[in-house]
CSV table of C-alpha atoms and ligand atoms in Angstrom, one decimal:
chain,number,residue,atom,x,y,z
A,1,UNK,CA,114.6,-11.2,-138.2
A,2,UNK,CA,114.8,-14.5,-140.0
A,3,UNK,CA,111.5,-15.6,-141.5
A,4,UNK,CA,108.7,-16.6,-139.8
A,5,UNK,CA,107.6,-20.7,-140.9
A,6,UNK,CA,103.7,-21.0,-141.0
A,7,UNK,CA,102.5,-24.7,-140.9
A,8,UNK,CA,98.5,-24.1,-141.4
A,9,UNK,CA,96.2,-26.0,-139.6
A,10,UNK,CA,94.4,-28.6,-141.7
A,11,UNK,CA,91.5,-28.1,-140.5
A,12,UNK,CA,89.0,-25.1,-138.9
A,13,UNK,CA,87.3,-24.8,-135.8
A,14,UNK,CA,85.7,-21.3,-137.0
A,15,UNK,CA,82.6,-22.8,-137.9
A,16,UNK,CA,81.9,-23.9,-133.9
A,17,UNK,CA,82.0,-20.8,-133.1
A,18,UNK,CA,79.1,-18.5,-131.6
A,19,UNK,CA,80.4,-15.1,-132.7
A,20,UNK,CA,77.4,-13.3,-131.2
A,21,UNK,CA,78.0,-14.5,-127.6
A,22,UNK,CA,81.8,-14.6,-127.4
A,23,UNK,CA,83.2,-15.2,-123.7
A,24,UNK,CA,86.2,-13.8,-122.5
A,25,UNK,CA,88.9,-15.4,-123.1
A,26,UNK,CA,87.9,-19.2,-123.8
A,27,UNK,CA,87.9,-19.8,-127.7
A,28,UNK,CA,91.3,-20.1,-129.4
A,29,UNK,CA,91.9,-19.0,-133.0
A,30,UNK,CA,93.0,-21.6,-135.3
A,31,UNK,CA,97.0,-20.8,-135.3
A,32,UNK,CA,99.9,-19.6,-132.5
A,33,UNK,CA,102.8,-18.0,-132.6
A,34,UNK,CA,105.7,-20.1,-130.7
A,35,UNK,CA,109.3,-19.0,-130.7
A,36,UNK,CA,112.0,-20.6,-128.8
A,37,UNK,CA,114.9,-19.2,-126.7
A,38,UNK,CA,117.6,-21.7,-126.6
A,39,UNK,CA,121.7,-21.4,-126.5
A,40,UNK,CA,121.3,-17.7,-125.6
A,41,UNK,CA,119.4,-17.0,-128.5
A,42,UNK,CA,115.6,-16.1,-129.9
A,43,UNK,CA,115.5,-18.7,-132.6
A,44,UNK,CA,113.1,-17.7,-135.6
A,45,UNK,CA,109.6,-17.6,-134.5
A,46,UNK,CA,106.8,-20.0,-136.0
A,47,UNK,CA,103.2,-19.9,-136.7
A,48,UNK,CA,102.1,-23.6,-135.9
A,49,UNK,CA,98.1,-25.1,-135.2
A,50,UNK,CA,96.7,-24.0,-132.4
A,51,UNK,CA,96.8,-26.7,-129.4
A,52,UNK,CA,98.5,-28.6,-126.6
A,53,UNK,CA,102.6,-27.9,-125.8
A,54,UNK,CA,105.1,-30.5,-124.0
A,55,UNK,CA,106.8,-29.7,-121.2
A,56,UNK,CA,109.5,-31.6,-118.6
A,57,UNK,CA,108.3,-31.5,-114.9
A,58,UNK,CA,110.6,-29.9,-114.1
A,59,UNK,CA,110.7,-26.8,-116.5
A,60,UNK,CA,111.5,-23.7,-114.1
A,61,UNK,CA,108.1,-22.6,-114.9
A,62,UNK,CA,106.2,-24.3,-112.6
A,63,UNK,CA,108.4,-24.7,-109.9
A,64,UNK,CA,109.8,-20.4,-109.7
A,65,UNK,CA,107.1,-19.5,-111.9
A,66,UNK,CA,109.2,-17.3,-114.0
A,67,UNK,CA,106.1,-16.4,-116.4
A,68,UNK,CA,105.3,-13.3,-117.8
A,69,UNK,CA,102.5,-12.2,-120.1
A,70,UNK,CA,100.9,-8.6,-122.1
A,71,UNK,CA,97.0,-8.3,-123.1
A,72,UNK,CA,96.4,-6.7,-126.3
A,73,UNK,CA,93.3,-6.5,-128.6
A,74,UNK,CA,92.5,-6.5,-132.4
A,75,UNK,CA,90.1,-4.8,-133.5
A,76,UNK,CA,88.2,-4.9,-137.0
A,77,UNK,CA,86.4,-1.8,-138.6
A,78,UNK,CA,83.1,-2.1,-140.8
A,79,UNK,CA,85.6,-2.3,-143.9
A,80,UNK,CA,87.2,-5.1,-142.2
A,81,UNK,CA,90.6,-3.7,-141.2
A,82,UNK,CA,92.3,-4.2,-138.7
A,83,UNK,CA,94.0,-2.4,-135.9
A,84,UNK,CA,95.9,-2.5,-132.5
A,85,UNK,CA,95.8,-0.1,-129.7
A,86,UNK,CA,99.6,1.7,-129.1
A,87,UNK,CA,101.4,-2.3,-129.4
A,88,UNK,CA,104.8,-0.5,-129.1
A,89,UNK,CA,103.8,0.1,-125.1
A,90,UNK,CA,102.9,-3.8,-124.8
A,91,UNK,CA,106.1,-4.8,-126.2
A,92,UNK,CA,108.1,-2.4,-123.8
A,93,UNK,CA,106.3,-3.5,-120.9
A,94,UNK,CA,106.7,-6.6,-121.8
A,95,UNK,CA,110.5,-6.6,-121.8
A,96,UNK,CA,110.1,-4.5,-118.5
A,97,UNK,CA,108.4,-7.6,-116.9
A,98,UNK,CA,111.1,-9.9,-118.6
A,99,UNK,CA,113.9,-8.5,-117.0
A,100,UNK,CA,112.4,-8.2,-113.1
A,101,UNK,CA,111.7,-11.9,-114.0
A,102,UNK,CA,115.6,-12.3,-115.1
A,103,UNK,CA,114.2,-13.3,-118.6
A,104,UNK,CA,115.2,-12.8,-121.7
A,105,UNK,CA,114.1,-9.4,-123.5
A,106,UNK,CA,112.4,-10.1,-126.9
A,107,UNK,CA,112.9,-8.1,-129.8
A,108,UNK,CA,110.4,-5.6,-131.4
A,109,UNK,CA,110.4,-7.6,-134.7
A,110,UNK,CA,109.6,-11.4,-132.7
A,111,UNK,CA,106.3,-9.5,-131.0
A,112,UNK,CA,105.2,-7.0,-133.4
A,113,UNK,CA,105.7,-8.9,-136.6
A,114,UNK,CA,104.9,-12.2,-135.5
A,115,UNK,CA,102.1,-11.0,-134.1
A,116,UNK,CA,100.7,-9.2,-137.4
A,117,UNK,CA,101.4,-12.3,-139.3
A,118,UNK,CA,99.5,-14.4,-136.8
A,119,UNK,CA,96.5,-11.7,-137.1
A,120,UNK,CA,96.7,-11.9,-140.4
A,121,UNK,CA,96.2,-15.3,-141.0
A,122,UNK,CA,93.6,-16.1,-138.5
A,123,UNK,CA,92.0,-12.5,-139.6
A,124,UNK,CA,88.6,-14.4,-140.3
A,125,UNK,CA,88.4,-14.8,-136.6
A,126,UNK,CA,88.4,-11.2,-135.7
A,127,UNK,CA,85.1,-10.7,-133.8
A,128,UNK,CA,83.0,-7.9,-135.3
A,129,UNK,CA,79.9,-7.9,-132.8
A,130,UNK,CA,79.6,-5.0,-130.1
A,131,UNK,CA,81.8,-4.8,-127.5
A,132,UNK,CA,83.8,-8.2,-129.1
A,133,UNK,CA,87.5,-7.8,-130.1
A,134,UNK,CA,90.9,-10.5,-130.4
A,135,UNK,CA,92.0,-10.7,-127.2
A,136,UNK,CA,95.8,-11.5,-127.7
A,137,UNK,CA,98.1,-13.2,-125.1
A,138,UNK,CA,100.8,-12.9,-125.7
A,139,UNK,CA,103.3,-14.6,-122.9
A,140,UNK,CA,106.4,-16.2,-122.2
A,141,UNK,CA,107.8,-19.3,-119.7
A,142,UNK,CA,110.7,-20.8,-118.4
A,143,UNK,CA,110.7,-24.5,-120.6
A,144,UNK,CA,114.4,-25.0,-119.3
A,145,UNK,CA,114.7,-27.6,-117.1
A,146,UNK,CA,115.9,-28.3,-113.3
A,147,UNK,CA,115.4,-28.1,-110.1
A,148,UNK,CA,118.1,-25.3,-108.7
A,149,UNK,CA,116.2,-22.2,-107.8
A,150,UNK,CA,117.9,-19.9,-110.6
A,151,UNK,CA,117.0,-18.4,-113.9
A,152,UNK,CA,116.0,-21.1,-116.7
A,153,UNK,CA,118.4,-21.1,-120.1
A,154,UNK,CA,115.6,-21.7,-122.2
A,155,UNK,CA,112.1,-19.8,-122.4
A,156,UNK,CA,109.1,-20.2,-124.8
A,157,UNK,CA,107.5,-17.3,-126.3
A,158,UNK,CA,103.5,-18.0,-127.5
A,159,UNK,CA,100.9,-15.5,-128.8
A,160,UNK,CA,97.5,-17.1,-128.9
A,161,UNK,CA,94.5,-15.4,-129.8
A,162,UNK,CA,91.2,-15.6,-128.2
A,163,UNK,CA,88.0,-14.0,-129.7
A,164,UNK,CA,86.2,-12.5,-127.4
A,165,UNK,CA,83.0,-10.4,-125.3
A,166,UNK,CA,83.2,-8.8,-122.3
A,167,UNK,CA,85.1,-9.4,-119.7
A,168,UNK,CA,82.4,-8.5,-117.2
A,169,UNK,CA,79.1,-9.2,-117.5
A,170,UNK,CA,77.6,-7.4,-114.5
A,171,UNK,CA,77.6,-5.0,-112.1
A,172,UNK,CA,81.6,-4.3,-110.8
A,173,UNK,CA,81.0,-3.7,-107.1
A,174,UNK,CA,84.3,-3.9,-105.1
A,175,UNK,CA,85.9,-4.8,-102.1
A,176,UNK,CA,88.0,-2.2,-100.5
A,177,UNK,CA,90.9,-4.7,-99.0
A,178,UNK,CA,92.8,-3.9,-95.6
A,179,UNK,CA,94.2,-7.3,-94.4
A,180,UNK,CA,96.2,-9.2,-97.6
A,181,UNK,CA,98.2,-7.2,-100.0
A,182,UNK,CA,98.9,-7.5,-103.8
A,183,UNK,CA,102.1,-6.3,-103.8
A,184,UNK,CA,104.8,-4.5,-101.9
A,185,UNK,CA,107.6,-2.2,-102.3
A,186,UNK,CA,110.6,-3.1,-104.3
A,187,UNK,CA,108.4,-6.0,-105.3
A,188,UNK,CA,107.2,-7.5,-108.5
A,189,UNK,CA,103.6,-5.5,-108.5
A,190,UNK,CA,104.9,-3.3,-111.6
A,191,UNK,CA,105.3,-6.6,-113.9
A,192,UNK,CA,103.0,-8.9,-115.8
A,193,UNK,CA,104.0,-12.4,-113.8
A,194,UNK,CA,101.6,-15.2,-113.3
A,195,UNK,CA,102.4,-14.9,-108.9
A,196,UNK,CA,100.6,-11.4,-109.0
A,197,UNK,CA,97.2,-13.1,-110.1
A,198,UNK,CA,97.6,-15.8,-108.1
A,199,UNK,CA,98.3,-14.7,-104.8
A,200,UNK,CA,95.1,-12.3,-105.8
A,201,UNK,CA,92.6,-15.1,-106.5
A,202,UNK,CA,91.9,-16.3,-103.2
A,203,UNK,CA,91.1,-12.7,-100.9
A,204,UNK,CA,88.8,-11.9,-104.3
A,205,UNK,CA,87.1,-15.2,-103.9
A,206,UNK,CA,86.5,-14.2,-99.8
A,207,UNK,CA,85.5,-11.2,-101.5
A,208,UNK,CA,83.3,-12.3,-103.7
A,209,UNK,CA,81.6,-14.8,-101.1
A,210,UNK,CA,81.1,-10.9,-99.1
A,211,UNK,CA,79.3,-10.1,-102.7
A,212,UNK,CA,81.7,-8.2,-104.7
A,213,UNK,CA,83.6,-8.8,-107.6
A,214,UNK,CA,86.5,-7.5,-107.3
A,215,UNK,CA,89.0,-6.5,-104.4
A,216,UNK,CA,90.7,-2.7,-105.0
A,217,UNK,CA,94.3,-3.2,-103.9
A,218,UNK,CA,95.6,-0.7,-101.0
A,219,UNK,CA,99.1,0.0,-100.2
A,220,UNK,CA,100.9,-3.0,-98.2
A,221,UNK,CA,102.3,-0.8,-95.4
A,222,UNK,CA,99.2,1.4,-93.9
A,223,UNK,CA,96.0,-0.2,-96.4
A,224,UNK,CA,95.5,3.5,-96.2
A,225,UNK,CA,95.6,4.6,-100.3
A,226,UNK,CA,93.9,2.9,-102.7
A,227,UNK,CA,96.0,1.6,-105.7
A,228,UNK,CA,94.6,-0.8,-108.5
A,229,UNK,CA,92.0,-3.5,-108.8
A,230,UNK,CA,92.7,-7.6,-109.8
A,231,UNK,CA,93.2,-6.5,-113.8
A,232,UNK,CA,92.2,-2.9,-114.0
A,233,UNK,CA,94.0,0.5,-112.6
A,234,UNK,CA,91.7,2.6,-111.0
A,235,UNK,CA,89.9,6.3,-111.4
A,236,UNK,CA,87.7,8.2,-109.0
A,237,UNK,CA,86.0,11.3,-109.4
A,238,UNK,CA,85.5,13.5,-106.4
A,239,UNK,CA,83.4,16.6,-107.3
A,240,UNK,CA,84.7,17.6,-110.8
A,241,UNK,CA,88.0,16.1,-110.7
A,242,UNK,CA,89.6,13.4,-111.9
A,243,UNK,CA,91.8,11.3,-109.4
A,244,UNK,CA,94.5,8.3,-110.2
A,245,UNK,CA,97.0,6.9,-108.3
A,246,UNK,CA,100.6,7.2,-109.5
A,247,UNK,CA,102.3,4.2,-111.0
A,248,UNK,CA,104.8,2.6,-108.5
A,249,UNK,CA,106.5,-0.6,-108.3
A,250,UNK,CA,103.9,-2.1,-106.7
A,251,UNK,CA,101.5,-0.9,-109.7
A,252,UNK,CA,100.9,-1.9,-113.2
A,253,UNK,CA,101.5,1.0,-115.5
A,254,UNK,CA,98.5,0.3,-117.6
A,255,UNK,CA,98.4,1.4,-121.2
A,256,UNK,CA,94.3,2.4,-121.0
A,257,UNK,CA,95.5,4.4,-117.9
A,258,UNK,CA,97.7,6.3,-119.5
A,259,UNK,CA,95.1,7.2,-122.6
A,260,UNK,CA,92.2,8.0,-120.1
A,261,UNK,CA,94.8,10.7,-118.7
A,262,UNK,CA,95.4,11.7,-122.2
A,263,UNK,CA,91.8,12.2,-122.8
A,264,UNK,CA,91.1,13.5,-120.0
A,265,UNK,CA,93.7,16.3,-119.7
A,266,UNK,CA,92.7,16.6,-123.4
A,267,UNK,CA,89.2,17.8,-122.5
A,268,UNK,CA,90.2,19.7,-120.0
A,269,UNK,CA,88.9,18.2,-117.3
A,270,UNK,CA,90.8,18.3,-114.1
A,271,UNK,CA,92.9,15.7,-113.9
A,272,UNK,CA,94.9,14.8,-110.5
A,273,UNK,CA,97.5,11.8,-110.5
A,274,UNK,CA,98.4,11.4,-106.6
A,275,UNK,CA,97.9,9.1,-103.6
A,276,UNK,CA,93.9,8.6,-103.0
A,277,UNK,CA,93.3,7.9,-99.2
A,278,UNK,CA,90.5,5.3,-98.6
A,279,UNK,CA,89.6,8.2,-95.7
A,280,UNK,CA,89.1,10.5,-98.6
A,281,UNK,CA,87.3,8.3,-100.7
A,282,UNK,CA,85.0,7.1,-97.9
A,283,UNK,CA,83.9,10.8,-96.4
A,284,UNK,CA,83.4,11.9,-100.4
A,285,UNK,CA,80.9,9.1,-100.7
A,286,UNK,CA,79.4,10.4,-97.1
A,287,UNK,CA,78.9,14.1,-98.3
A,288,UNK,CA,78.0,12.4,-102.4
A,289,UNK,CA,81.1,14.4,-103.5
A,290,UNK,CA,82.3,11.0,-105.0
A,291,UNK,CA,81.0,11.0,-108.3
A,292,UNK,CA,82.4,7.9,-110.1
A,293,UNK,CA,84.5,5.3,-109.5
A,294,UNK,CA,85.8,3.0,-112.5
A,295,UNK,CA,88.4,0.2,-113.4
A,296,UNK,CA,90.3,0.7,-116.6
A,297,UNK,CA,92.3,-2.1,-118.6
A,298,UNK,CA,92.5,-3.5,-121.6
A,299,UNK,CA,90.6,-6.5,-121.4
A,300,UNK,CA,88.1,-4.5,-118.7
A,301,UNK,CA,87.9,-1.2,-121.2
A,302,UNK,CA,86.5,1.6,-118.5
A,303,UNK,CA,84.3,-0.4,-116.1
A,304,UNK,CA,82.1,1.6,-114.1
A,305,UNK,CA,82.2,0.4,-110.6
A,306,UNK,CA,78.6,0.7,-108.8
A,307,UNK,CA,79.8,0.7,-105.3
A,308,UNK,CA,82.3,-0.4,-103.0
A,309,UNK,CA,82.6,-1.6,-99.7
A,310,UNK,CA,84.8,-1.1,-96.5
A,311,UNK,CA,84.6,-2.2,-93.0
A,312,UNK,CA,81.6,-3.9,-93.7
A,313,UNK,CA,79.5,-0.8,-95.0
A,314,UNK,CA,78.2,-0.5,-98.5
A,315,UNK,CA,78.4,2.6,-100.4
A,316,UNK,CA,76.3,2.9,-103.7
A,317,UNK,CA,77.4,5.2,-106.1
A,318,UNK,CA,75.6,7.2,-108.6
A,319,UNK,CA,73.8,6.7,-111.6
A,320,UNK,CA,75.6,9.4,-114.0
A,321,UNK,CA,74.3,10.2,-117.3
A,322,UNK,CA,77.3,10.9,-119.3
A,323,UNK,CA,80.0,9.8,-116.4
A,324,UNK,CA,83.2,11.3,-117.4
A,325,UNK,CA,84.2,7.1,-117.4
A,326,UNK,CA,81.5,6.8,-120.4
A,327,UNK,CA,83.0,9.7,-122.4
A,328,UNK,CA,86.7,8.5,-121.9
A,329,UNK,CA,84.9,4.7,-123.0
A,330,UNK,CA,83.7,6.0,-126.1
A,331,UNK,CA,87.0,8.2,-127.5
A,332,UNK,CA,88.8,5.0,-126.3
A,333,UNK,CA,86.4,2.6,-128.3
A,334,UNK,CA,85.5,4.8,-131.6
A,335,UNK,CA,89.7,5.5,-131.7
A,336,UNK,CA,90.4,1.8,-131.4
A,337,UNK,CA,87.3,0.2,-134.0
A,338,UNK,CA,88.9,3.1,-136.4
A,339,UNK,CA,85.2,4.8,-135.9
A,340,UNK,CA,87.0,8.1,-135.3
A,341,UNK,CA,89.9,10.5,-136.2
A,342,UNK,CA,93.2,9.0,-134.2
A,343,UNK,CA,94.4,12.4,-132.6
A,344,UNK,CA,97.2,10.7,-130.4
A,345,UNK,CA,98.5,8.7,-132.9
A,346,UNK,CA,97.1,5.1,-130.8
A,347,UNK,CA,95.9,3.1,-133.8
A,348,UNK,CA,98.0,1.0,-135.9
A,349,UNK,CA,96.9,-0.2,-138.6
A,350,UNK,CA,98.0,-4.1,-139.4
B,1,PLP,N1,96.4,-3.6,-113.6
B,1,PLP,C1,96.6,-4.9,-113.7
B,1,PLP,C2,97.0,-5.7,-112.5
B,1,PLP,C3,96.3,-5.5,-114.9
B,1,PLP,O1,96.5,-6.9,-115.1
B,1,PLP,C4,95.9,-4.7,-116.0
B,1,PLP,C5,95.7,-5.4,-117.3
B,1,PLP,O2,96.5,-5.4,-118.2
B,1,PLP,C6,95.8,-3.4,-115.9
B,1,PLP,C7,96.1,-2.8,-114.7
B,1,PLP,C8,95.5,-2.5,-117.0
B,1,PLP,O3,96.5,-2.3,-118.0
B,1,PLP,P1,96.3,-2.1,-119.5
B,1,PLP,O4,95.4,-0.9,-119.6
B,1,PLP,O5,97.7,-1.9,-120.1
B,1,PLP,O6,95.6,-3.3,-120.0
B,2,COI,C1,94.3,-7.3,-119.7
B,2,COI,O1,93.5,-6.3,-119.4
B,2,COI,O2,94.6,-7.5,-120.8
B,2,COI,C2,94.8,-8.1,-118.6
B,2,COI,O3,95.9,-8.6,-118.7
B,2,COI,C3,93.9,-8.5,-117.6
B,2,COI,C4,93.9,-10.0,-117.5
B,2,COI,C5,94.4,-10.5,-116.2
B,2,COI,C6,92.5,-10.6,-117.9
C-alpha cells in the first residue's frame, strides 16, 4: 500500500473529556481515517482531524443507501498496550457486506494498517476505566453521485474512533417479535448495511413503549425460531445446554458468537448450534428449564437478558450465580484487556 498522509489536528479535545463516565458511542477521538475510491481504484488512505465531511445530495448513499459498516474495540492493558479482538474476521466480514452491497472490497492493508496507525496516534484516548474500550467504526458509503438506481463509482471509506462505556446501562429485557421481520431469506440480514438497523428502530421503539429494550428477531416466514436481537446474536440455556441459532443469510455471523462457541465447547459444556423454537423456549421457561438467556456482540459483550416477553406474558428469568454467560464474559474480557493467556490466538497486539 502507498503511505498513509497524517495531517494532525492542531488542537485537542482530550482534555473535555469525562473518561470515568464514557457513553457509548458519542465522543470522537481527535483524528479519522478517510480513503477514497475513485476511477476504480482505493486511493492512498489519510489520517485527517476529526470532524464534518461534504457530500452532493445526490450521493447514492442517501438515496439506495449503499452503506456498510464493522464494530471493533481497542483495548488497553495496565502497561498500556494495546490490542484488538481477531480484526482479520472484521475485515472479512466487512468485504462480505461490501459485495452484497455491490461495493468495492477493501484491501487487508487499507483496514488493518490504517487502522493501527489511527490507534496509534490517538492512543492517549484509549479508555482504561472498567468495562470502557475504543469503539471503532469503521464504515464505508456511496459519495458518487446521481440519481439512477445503480451502484455508485465512488465510495468513501472512514474509521472513527469513539471512547467509550457500556452500551447498556440496564436491565436487557426483550420483546419476542411475531408481526415485523428483520430480515428475510436471500436478503441482506447477513451484512453490515445501514437499512438492517433502520427498518429495526421503529418495532423496538413499540417495543420499548411495551417496556423492553430490545426486540429478538424470529424467522420472517413462521415467527416460529428465534434468531438474533437489534445488535447482538443470541444464546439460551435450557437445562445444562447451550443453544444458538445457526448463522443464515438472514443472520449476522457475529465474531463474539463464534468465540462464546469456542469457549464453550472449550469447557466442555454442551454446546448445540440449531433452530431454537419460541414454543421451546416458552414451555422451558414454564417448567424453569430455561436457565439463561443472553445477547452477545461486540459493542453489547455478553448481555444477560432478564426476561422476555411473548403474547403479552412476561417471563422472568433467573438470577444465576456464575451463569455460564458470566464465565464466557470473563474469558472474553481477561483475553481481550491482555489479563489472561490468549489460548485461541484472538488478541493482536498493535
Ligand atoms: N447481530 C447484529 C445484527 C449486530 O449488529 C452485531 C454487532 O456487530 C452482532 C450480531 C454481533 O456481532 P459481533 O460479535 O461480530 O460484534
Ligand atoms: C457492534 O456490536 O459493534 C455493533 O455493530 C452494534 C452496533 C449496531 C451498535
Amino acid at each position: 500500500m502507498s503511505s498513509i498522509t497524517i495531517q494532525k489536528s492542531e488542537t485537542s479535545k482530550i482534555d473535555q473529556v469525562d473518561f470515568d463516565n464514557l457513553p457509548f458511542g458519542k465522543v470522537f477521538s481527535d483524528h479519522m481515517l478517510v480513503c477514497d475510491y475513485k476511477n476504480g481504484a482505493w486511493e492512498s488512505p489519510r489520517i485527517v482531524p476529526y470532524g464534518p465531511i461534504s457530500l452532493d445530495p445526490s450521493a447514492k448513499v442517501f438515496h439506495y443507501g449503499q452503506t456498510i459498516f464493522e464494530g471493533m474495540k481497542a483495548y488497553k492493558d495496565e502497561n498500556n498496550s494495546i490490542s484488538l479482538f481477531r480484526p482479520l474476521d472484521n475485515h472479512k466480514r466487512f468485504n462480505i457486506s461490501a459485495s452484497r452491497m455491490s461495493m468495492p472490497e477493501i484491501p487487508e492493508a487499507h483496514f488493518i494498517d490504517g487502522l493501527k496507525s489511527l490507534l496509534k496516534l490517538d492512543e492517549k484516548w484509549i479508555p482504561t476505566a472498567s468495562g470502557s474500550a475504543m469503539y471503532i467504526r469503521p464504515f464505508m458509503f456511496a459519495s458518487g453521485q446521481g440519481f439512477h438506481a445503480s451502484p455508485a463509482d465512488e465510495y468513501t471509506f472512514i474509521i472513527a474512533l469513539a471512547p467509550s462505556g457500556a452500551y447498556f446501562s440496564g436491565e436487557v429485557k426483550v420483546k419476542i417479535e411475531e408481526s415485523y421481520s428483520r430480515s428475510a431469506n436471500g436478503g441482506v440480514g447477513y451484512a453490515k448495511t445501514g437499512g438492517n438497523y433502520a427498518g429495526q428502530f421503529y418495532p423496538t421503539q413499540l417495543a420499548k413503549k411495551e417496556g423492553y429494550q430490545q426486540v429478538i428477531w424470529t424467522d420472517d416466514h413462521e415467527h416460529e425460531y428465534i434468531e438474533e436481537a437489534g445488535a447482538m446474536n443470541i444464546f439460551v440455556v435450557i437445562g445444562d445446554t447451550l443453544l444458538t441459532g445457526p448463522t443464515s443469510d438472514r443472520i449476522l455471523d457475529g465474531i463474539t458468537r463464534k468465540s462464546v462457541i469456542k469457549i464453550a465447547e472449550d469447557l466442555g459444556i454442551k454446546v448445540e448450534v440449531r433452530k431454537i423454537s419460541v414454543t421451546e423456549v416458552v414451555a422451558a421457561a414454564k417448567d424453569h428449564t430455561l436457565k439463561e438467556m443472553f445477547g452477545a456482540g461486540t459493542a453489547a459483550v455478553i448481555s444477560p437478558i432478564s426476561g422476555f416477553g411473548f403474547r403479552g406474558t412476561d417471563y422472568k428469568l433467573p438470577e444465576l450465580e456464575n451463569s455460564f454467560g458470566s464465565q464466557f464474559k470473563k474469558i472474553i474480557t481477561d483475553i481481550q484487556y491482555n489479563r489472561s493467556e490468549d489460548k485461541f490466538g484472538w488478541r493482536v497486539k498493535i
